[in-house]
PDB file of C-alpha atoms in Angstrom:
ATOM      1  CA  UNK A1451     -63.957 -48.135 -59.164  1.00 50.00           C
ATOM      2  CA  UNK A1452     -63.019 -45.491 -56.770  1.00 56.00           C
ATOM      3  CA  UNK A1453     -59.997 -43.486 -57.794  1.00 59.00           C
ATOM      4  CA  UNK A1454     -57.433 -42.668 -55.194  1.00 61.00           C
ATOM      5  CA  UNK A1455     -56.692 -38.992 -55.499  1.00 63.00           C
ATOM      6  CA  UNK A1456     -54.281 -37.357 -53.123  1.00 66.00           C
ATOM      7  CA  UNK A1457     -56.137 -34.859 -51.066  1.00 66.00           C
ATOM      8  CA  UNK A1458     -54.414 -31.580 -50.510  1.00 66.00           C
ATOM      9  CA  UNK A1459     -53.723 -30.944 -46.847  1.00 69.00           C
ATOM     10  CA  UNK A1460     -54.218 -27.410 -45.700  1.00 70.00           C
ATOM     11  CA  UNK A1461     -52.132 -26.079 -42.867  1.00 76.00           C
ATOM     12  CA  UNK A1462     -53.434 -23.307 -40.732  1.00 81.00           C
ATOM     13  CA  UNK A1463     -51.442 -21.263 -38.222  1.00 85.00           C
ATOM     14  CA  UNK A1464     -52.296 -23.592 -35.344  1.00 86.00           C
ATOM     15  CA  UNK A1465     -50.978 -26.641 -37.188  1.00 84.00           C
ATOM     16  CA  UNK A1466     -47.756 -24.849 -38.095  1.00 80.00           C
ATOM     17  CA  UNK A1467     -47.290 -23.728 -34.473  1.00 84.00           C
ATOM     18  CA  UNK A1468     -47.786 -27.296 -33.246  1.00 87.00           C
ATOM     19  CA  UNK A1469     -45.206 -28.557 -35.743  1.00 85.00           C
ATOM     20  CA  UNK A1470     -42.728 -25.922 -34.550  1.00 81.00           C
ATOM     21  CA  UNK A1471     -43.428 -26.825 -30.939  1.00 86.00           C
ATOM     22  CA  UNK A1472     -42.731 -30.500 -31.664  1.00 89.00           C
ATOM     23  CA  UNK A1473     -39.493 -29.532 -33.416  1.00 85.00           C
ATOM     24  CA  UNK A1474     -38.408 -27.450 -30.420  1.00 82.00           C
ATOM     25  CA  UNK A1475     -39.227 -30.298 -28.043  1.00 86.00           C
ATOM     26  CA  UNK A1476     -37.217 -32.724 -30.183  1.00 88.00           C
ATOM     27  CA  UNK A1477     -34.213 -30.399 -30.181  1.00 85.00           C
ATOM     28  CA  UNK A1478     -34.442 -30.000 -26.393  1.00 83.00           C
ATOM     29  CA  UNK A1479     -34.788 -33.763 -25.938  1.00 88.00           C
ATOM     30  CA  UNK A1480     -31.764 -34.364 -28.167  1.00 90.00           C
ATOM     31  CA  UNK A1481     -29.593 -32.019 -26.127  1.00 86.00           C
ATOM     32  CA  UNK A1482     -30.906 -33.530 -22.891  1.00 86.00           C
ATOM     33  CA  UNK A1483     -30.085 -37.063 -24.057  1.00 90.00           C
ATOM     34  CA  UNK A1484     -26.607 -36.000 -25.148  1.00 90.00           C
ATOM     35  CA  UNK A1485     -26.017 -34.440 -21.722  1.00 86.00           C
ATOM     36  CA  UNK A1486     -27.296 -37.619 -20.099  1.00 89.00           C
ATOM     37  CA  UNK A1487     -24.837 -39.591 -22.222  1.00 91.00           C
ATOM     38  CA  UNK A1488     -22.010 -37.353 -21.009  1.00 89.00           C
ATOM     39  CA  UNK A1489     -23.121 -37.847 -17.401  1.00 86.00           C
ATOM     40  CA  UNK A1490     -23.241 -41.637 -17.766  1.00 88.00           C
ATOM     41  CA  UNK A1491     -19.829 -41.749 -19.419  1.00 89.00           C
ATOM     42  CA  UNK A1492     -18.215 -39.604 -16.743  1.00 84.00           C
ATOM     43  CA  UNK A1493     -19.949 -40.735 -13.556  1.00 83.00           C
ATOM     44  CA  UNK A1494     -20.941 -44.341 -14.071  1.00 85.00           C
ATOM     45  CA  UNK A1495     -18.461 -45.636 -16.643  1.00 88.00           C
ATOM     46  CA  UNK A1496     -15.612 -43.526 -15.226  1.00 85.00           C
ATOM     47  CA  UNK A1497     -14.345 -42.614 -18.678  1.00 87.00           C
ATOM     48  CA  UNK A1498     -12.093 -39.649 -19.262  1.00 84.00           C
ATOM     49  CA  UNK A1499     -13.661 -36.406 -20.498  1.00 81.00           C
ATOM     50  CA  UNK A1500     -12.193 -36.985 -23.971  1.00 86.00           C
ATOM     51  CA  UNK A1501     -14.738 -39.780 -24.414  1.00 89.00           C
ATOM     52  CA  UNK A1502     -17.451 -37.091 -24.385  1.00 88.00           C
ATOM     53  CA  UNK A1503     -16.024 -35.010 -27.223  1.00 90.00           C
ATOM     54  CA  UNK A1504     -18.475 -36.358 -29.867  1.00 92.00           C
ATOM     55  CA  UNK A1505     -21.483 -35.377 -27.750  1.00 91.00           C
ATOM     56  CA  UNK A1506     -19.992 -31.962 -27.018  1.00 89.00           C
ATOM     57  CA  UNK A1507     -19.334 -31.347 -30.715  1.00 91.00           C
ATOM     58  CA  UNK A1508     -22.918 -32.360 -31.580  1.00 92.00           C
ATOM     59  CA  UNK A1509     -24.362 -30.011 -28.954  1.00 88.00           C
ATOM     60  CA  UNK A1510     -22.169 -27.125 -30.143  1.00 87.00           C
ATOM     61  CA  UNK A1511     -23.150 -27.844 -33.744  1.00 90.00           C
ATOM     62  CA  UNK A1512     -26.847 -27.805 -32.824  1.00 87.00           C
ATOM     63  CA  UNK A1513     -26.382 -24.481 -31.023  1.00 84.00           C
ATOM     64  CA  UNK A1514     -24.501 -22.959 -33.952  1.00 86.00           C
ATOM     65  CA  UNK A1515     -27.106 -24.188 -36.433  1.00 88.00           C
ATOM     66  CA  UNK A1516     -29.963 -22.772 -34.356  1.00 83.00           C
ATOM     67  CA  UNK A1517     -28.187 -19.443 -34.025  1.00 79.00           C
ATOM     68  CA  UNK A1518     -27.336 -19.130 -37.708  1.00 83.00           C
ATOM     69  CA  UNK A1519     -30.837 -20.139 -38.839  1.00 84.00           C
ATOM     70  CA  UNK A1520     -32.448 -17.710 -36.387  1.00 78.00           C
ATOM     71  CA  UNK A1521     -30.295 -14.919 -37.764  1.00 76.00           C
ATOM     72  CA  UNK A1522     -30.951 -15.917 -41.403  1.00 80.00           C
ATOM     73  CA  UNK A1523     -34.702 -16.032 -40.879  1.00 78.00           C
ATOM     74  CA  UNK A1524     -34.672 -12.759 -38.945  1.00 72.00           C
ATOM     75  CA  UNK A1525     -36.071 -14.259 -35.770  1.00 70.00           C
ATOM     76  CA  UNK A1526     -35.704 -12.274 -32.585  1.00 67.00           C
ATOM     77  CA  UNK A1527     -34.456 -14.783 -30.018  1.00 61.00           C
ATOM     78  CA  UNK A1528     -35.094 -12.295 -27.208  1.00 56.00           C
ATOM     79  CA  UNK A1529     -38.697 -11.464 -28.019  1.00 52.00           C
ATOM     80  CA  UNK A1530     -39.920 -10.120 -24.706  1.00 48.00           C
ATOM     81  CA  UNK A1531     -38.350  -7.139 -23.000  1.00 50.00           C
ATOM     82  CA  UNK A1532     -39.848  -8.091 -19.626  1.00 47.00           C
ATOM     83  CA  UNK A1533     -37.449 -11.004 -19.195  1.00 50.00           C
ATOM     84  CA  UNK A1534     -34.590  -9.150 -20.852  1.00 56.00           C
ATOM     85  CA  UNK A1535     -32.875  -8.026 -17.669  1.00 60.00           C
ATOM     86  CA  UNK A1536     -33.026 -11.443 -15.983  1.00 63.00           C
ATOM     87  CA  UNK A1537     -31.879 -13.111 -19.186  1.00 62.00           C
ATOM     88  CA  UNK A1538     -28.985 -10.667 -19.505  1.00 62.00           C
ATOM     89  CA  UNK A1539     -28.028 -11.364 -15.901  1.00 60.00           C
ATOM     90  CA  UNK A1540     -28.008 -15.134 -16.521  1.00 63.00           C
ATOM     91  CA  UNK A1541     -26.022 -14.586 -19.682  1.00 61.00           C
ATOM     92  CA  UNK A1542     -23.413 -12.502 -17.894  1.00 61.00           C
ATOM     93  CA  UNK A1543     -23.284 -14.987 -15.032  1.00 62.00           C
ATOM     94  CA  UNK A1544     -22.751 -17.844 -17.465  1.00 61.00           C
ATOM     95  CA  UNK A1545     -20.035 -15.907 -19.266  1.00 61.00           C
ATOM     96  CA  UNK A1546     -18.281 -15.180 -15.974  1.00 61.00           C
ATOM     97  CA  UNK A1547     -18.453 -18.808 -14.908  1.00 64.00           C
ATOM     98  CA  UNK A1548     -17.160 -19.800 -18.337  1.00 63.00           C
ATOM     99  CA  UNK A1549     -14.161 -17.499 -18.059  1.00 61.00           C
ATOM    100  CA  UNK A1550     -13.380 -18.665 -14.519  1.00 62.00           C
ATOM    101  CA  UNK A1551     -13.717 -22.306 -15.496  1.00 64.00           C
ATOM    102  CA  UNK A1552     -11.542 -21.752 -18.568  1.00 64.00           C
ATOM    103  CA  UNK A1553      -8.847 -20.162 -16.447  1.00 61.00           C
ATOM    104  CA  UNK A1554      -9.026 -23.079 -14.012  1.00 63.00           C
ATOM    105  CA  UNK A1555      -8.854 -25.580 -16.869  1.00 66.00           C
ATOM    106  CA  UNK A1556      -5.757 -23.943 -18.337  1.00 62.00           C
ATOM    107  CA  UNK A1557      -4.094 -24.120 -14.921  1.00 61.00           C
ATOM    108  CA  UNK A1558      -5.086 -27.757 -14.486  1.00 62.00           C
ATOM    109  CA  UNK A1559      -3.893 -28.819 -17.925  1.00 65.00           C
ATOM    110  CA  UNK A1560      -0.593 -26.975 -17.498  1.00 62.00           C
ATOM    111  CA  UNK A1561       0.004 -28.685 -14.174  1.00 60.00           C
ATOM    112  CA  UNK A1562       0.254 -25.364 -12.342  1.00 53.00           C
ATOM    113  CA  UNK A1563      -2.592 -26.181  -9.990  1.00 53.00           C
ATOM    114  CA  UNK A1564      -3.130 -28.305  -6.929  1.00 57.00           C
ATOM    115  CA  UNK A1565      -6.651 -29.035  -8.255  1.00 53.00           C
ATOM    116  CA  UNK A1566      -5.344 -31.233 -11.085  1.00 56.00           C
ATOM    117  CA  UNK A1567      -5.689 -34.563  -9.214  1.00 60.00           C
ATOM    118  CA  UNK A1568      -9.127 -33.680  -7.823  1.00 64.00           C
ATOM    119  CA  UNK A1569     -10.442 -32.547 -11.221  1.00 64.00           C
ATOM    120  CA  UNK A1570      -9.226 -35.606 -13.100  1.00 69.00           C
ATOM    121  CA  UNK A1571     -10.583 -37.979 -10.442  1.00 73.00           C
ATOM    122  CA  UNK A1572     -13.925 -36.287  -9.877  1.00 75.00           C
ATOM    123  CA  UNK A1573     -16.363 -37.126 -12.709  1.00 79.00           C
ATOM    124  CA  UNK A1574     -19.128 -34.943 -11.267  1.00 75.00           C
ATOM    125  CA  UNK A1575     -16.821 -31.925 -11.381  1.00 75.00           C
ATOM    126  CA  UNK A1576     -15.948 -32.772 -14.982  1.00 78.00           C
ATOM    127  CA  UNK A1577     -19.642 -33.033 -15.890  1.00 79.00           C
ATOM    128  CA  UNK A1578     -20.415 -29.704 -14.223  1.00 77.00           C
ATOM    129  CA  UNK A1579     -17.519 -28.103 -16.085  1.00 78.00           C
ATOM    130  CA  UNK A1580     -18.770 -29.454 -19.425  1.00 80.00           C
ATOM    131  CA  UNK A1581     -22.310 -28.309 -18.636  1.00 78.00           C
ATOM    132  CA  UNK A1582     -21.111 -24.808 -17.718  1.00 77.00           C
ATOM    133  CA  UNK A1583     -19.051 -24.713 -20.907  1.00 79.00           C
ATOM    134  CA  UNK A1584     -22.097 -25.592 -23.025  1.00 80.00           C
ATOM    135  CA  UNK A1585     -24.327 -23.054 -21.243  1.00 76.00           C
ATOM    136  CA  UNK A1586     -21.725 -20.320 -21.637  1.00 76.00           C
ATOM    137  CA  UNK A1587     -21.269 -21.124 -25.331  1.00 79.00           C
ATOM    138  CA  UNK A1588     -25.014 -21.023 -25.857  1.00 78.00           C
ATOM    139  CA  UNK A1589     -25.263 -17.712 -24.019  1.00 75.00           C
ATOM    140  CA  UNK A1590     -22.467 -16.138 -26.038  1.00 80.00           C
ATOM    141  CA  UNK A1591     -24.006 -17.414 -29.265  1.00 80.00           C
ATOM    142  CA  UNK A1592     -27.392 -15.951 -28.262  1.00 77.00           C
ATOM    143  CA  UNK A1593     -25.729 -12.594 -27.681  1.00 79.00           C
ATOM    144  CA  UNK A1594     -24.053 -12.730 -31.098  1.00 83.00           C
ATOM    145  CA  UNK A1595     -27.299 -13.641 -32.855  1.00 81.00           C
ATOM    146  CA  UNK A1596     -29.102 -10.863 -31.005  1.00 81.00           C
ATOM    147  CA  UNK A1597     -26.392  -8.360 -32.014  1.00 84.00           C
ATOM    148  CA  UNK A1598     -26.621  -9.303 -35.695  1.00 83.00           C
ATOM    149  CA  UNK A1599     -30.435  -9.304 -35.498  1.00 83.00           C
ATOM    150  CA  UNK A1600     -30.461  -5.762 -34.118  1.00 84.00           C
ATOM    151  CA  UNK A1601     -27.940  -4.677 -36.767  1.00 85.00           C
ATOM    152  CA  UNK A1602     -30.146  -6.169 -39.500  1.00 83.00           C
ATOM    153  CA  UNK A1603     -33.264  -4.501 -38.042  1.00 83.00           C
ATOM    154  CA  UNK A1604     -31.663  -1.047 -37.955  1.00 87.00           C
ATOM    155  CA  UNK A1605     -30.539  -1.488 -41.571  1.00 85.00           C
ATOM    156  CA  UNK A1606     -34.094  -2.460 -42.600  1.00 82.00           C
ATOM    157  CA  UNK A1607     -35.575   0.481 -40.684  1.00 85.00           C
ATOM    158  CA  UNK A1608     -33.196   2.916 -42.403  1.00 87.00           C
ATOM    159  CA  UNK A1609     -34.145   1.489 -45.815  1.00 84.00           C
ATOM    160  CA  UNK A1610     -37.854   1.861 -44.995  1.00 83.00           C
ATOM    161  CA  UNK A1611     -37.378   5.474 -43.866  1.00 85.00           C
ATOM    162  CA  UNK A1612     -35.549   6.346 -47.071  1.00 84.00           C
ATOM    163  CA  UNK A1613     -38.356   5.003 -49.274  1.00 73.00           C
TER     164      UNK A1613
END
């Protein structure tokens, strides 16, 4: 009789990288599907934006989790300095759009704006606003993680210099 012995599976760097790549693709696909769900709810089903709150909360939670884990593991989310300036520009642009959209939203919700009827009746505008809000949140979170990463790196460098 042949005995069934579990064979130990060895993982090399390539296998680990492929697993990480699949995980990243799954996370991207999840966010994409949640955004698609928001689009369908707003544009095709003509639901109010409050119907999209669960998807928005899930996306924000995924972003927060990714940021916290990156910081805990000491991963540099801005690895290459060559794309640093363009990434910073996009981040600042997203933050500016976020602030402008937030100001507009406060005016609309308070009833101090003539845009209130057009915003509440235009699902595409609502979707774009939600998308900009998510991008801005992600950008701000990336900046926070990068700040704490740099702070942690300088602390580690000082400890290494002292020893």
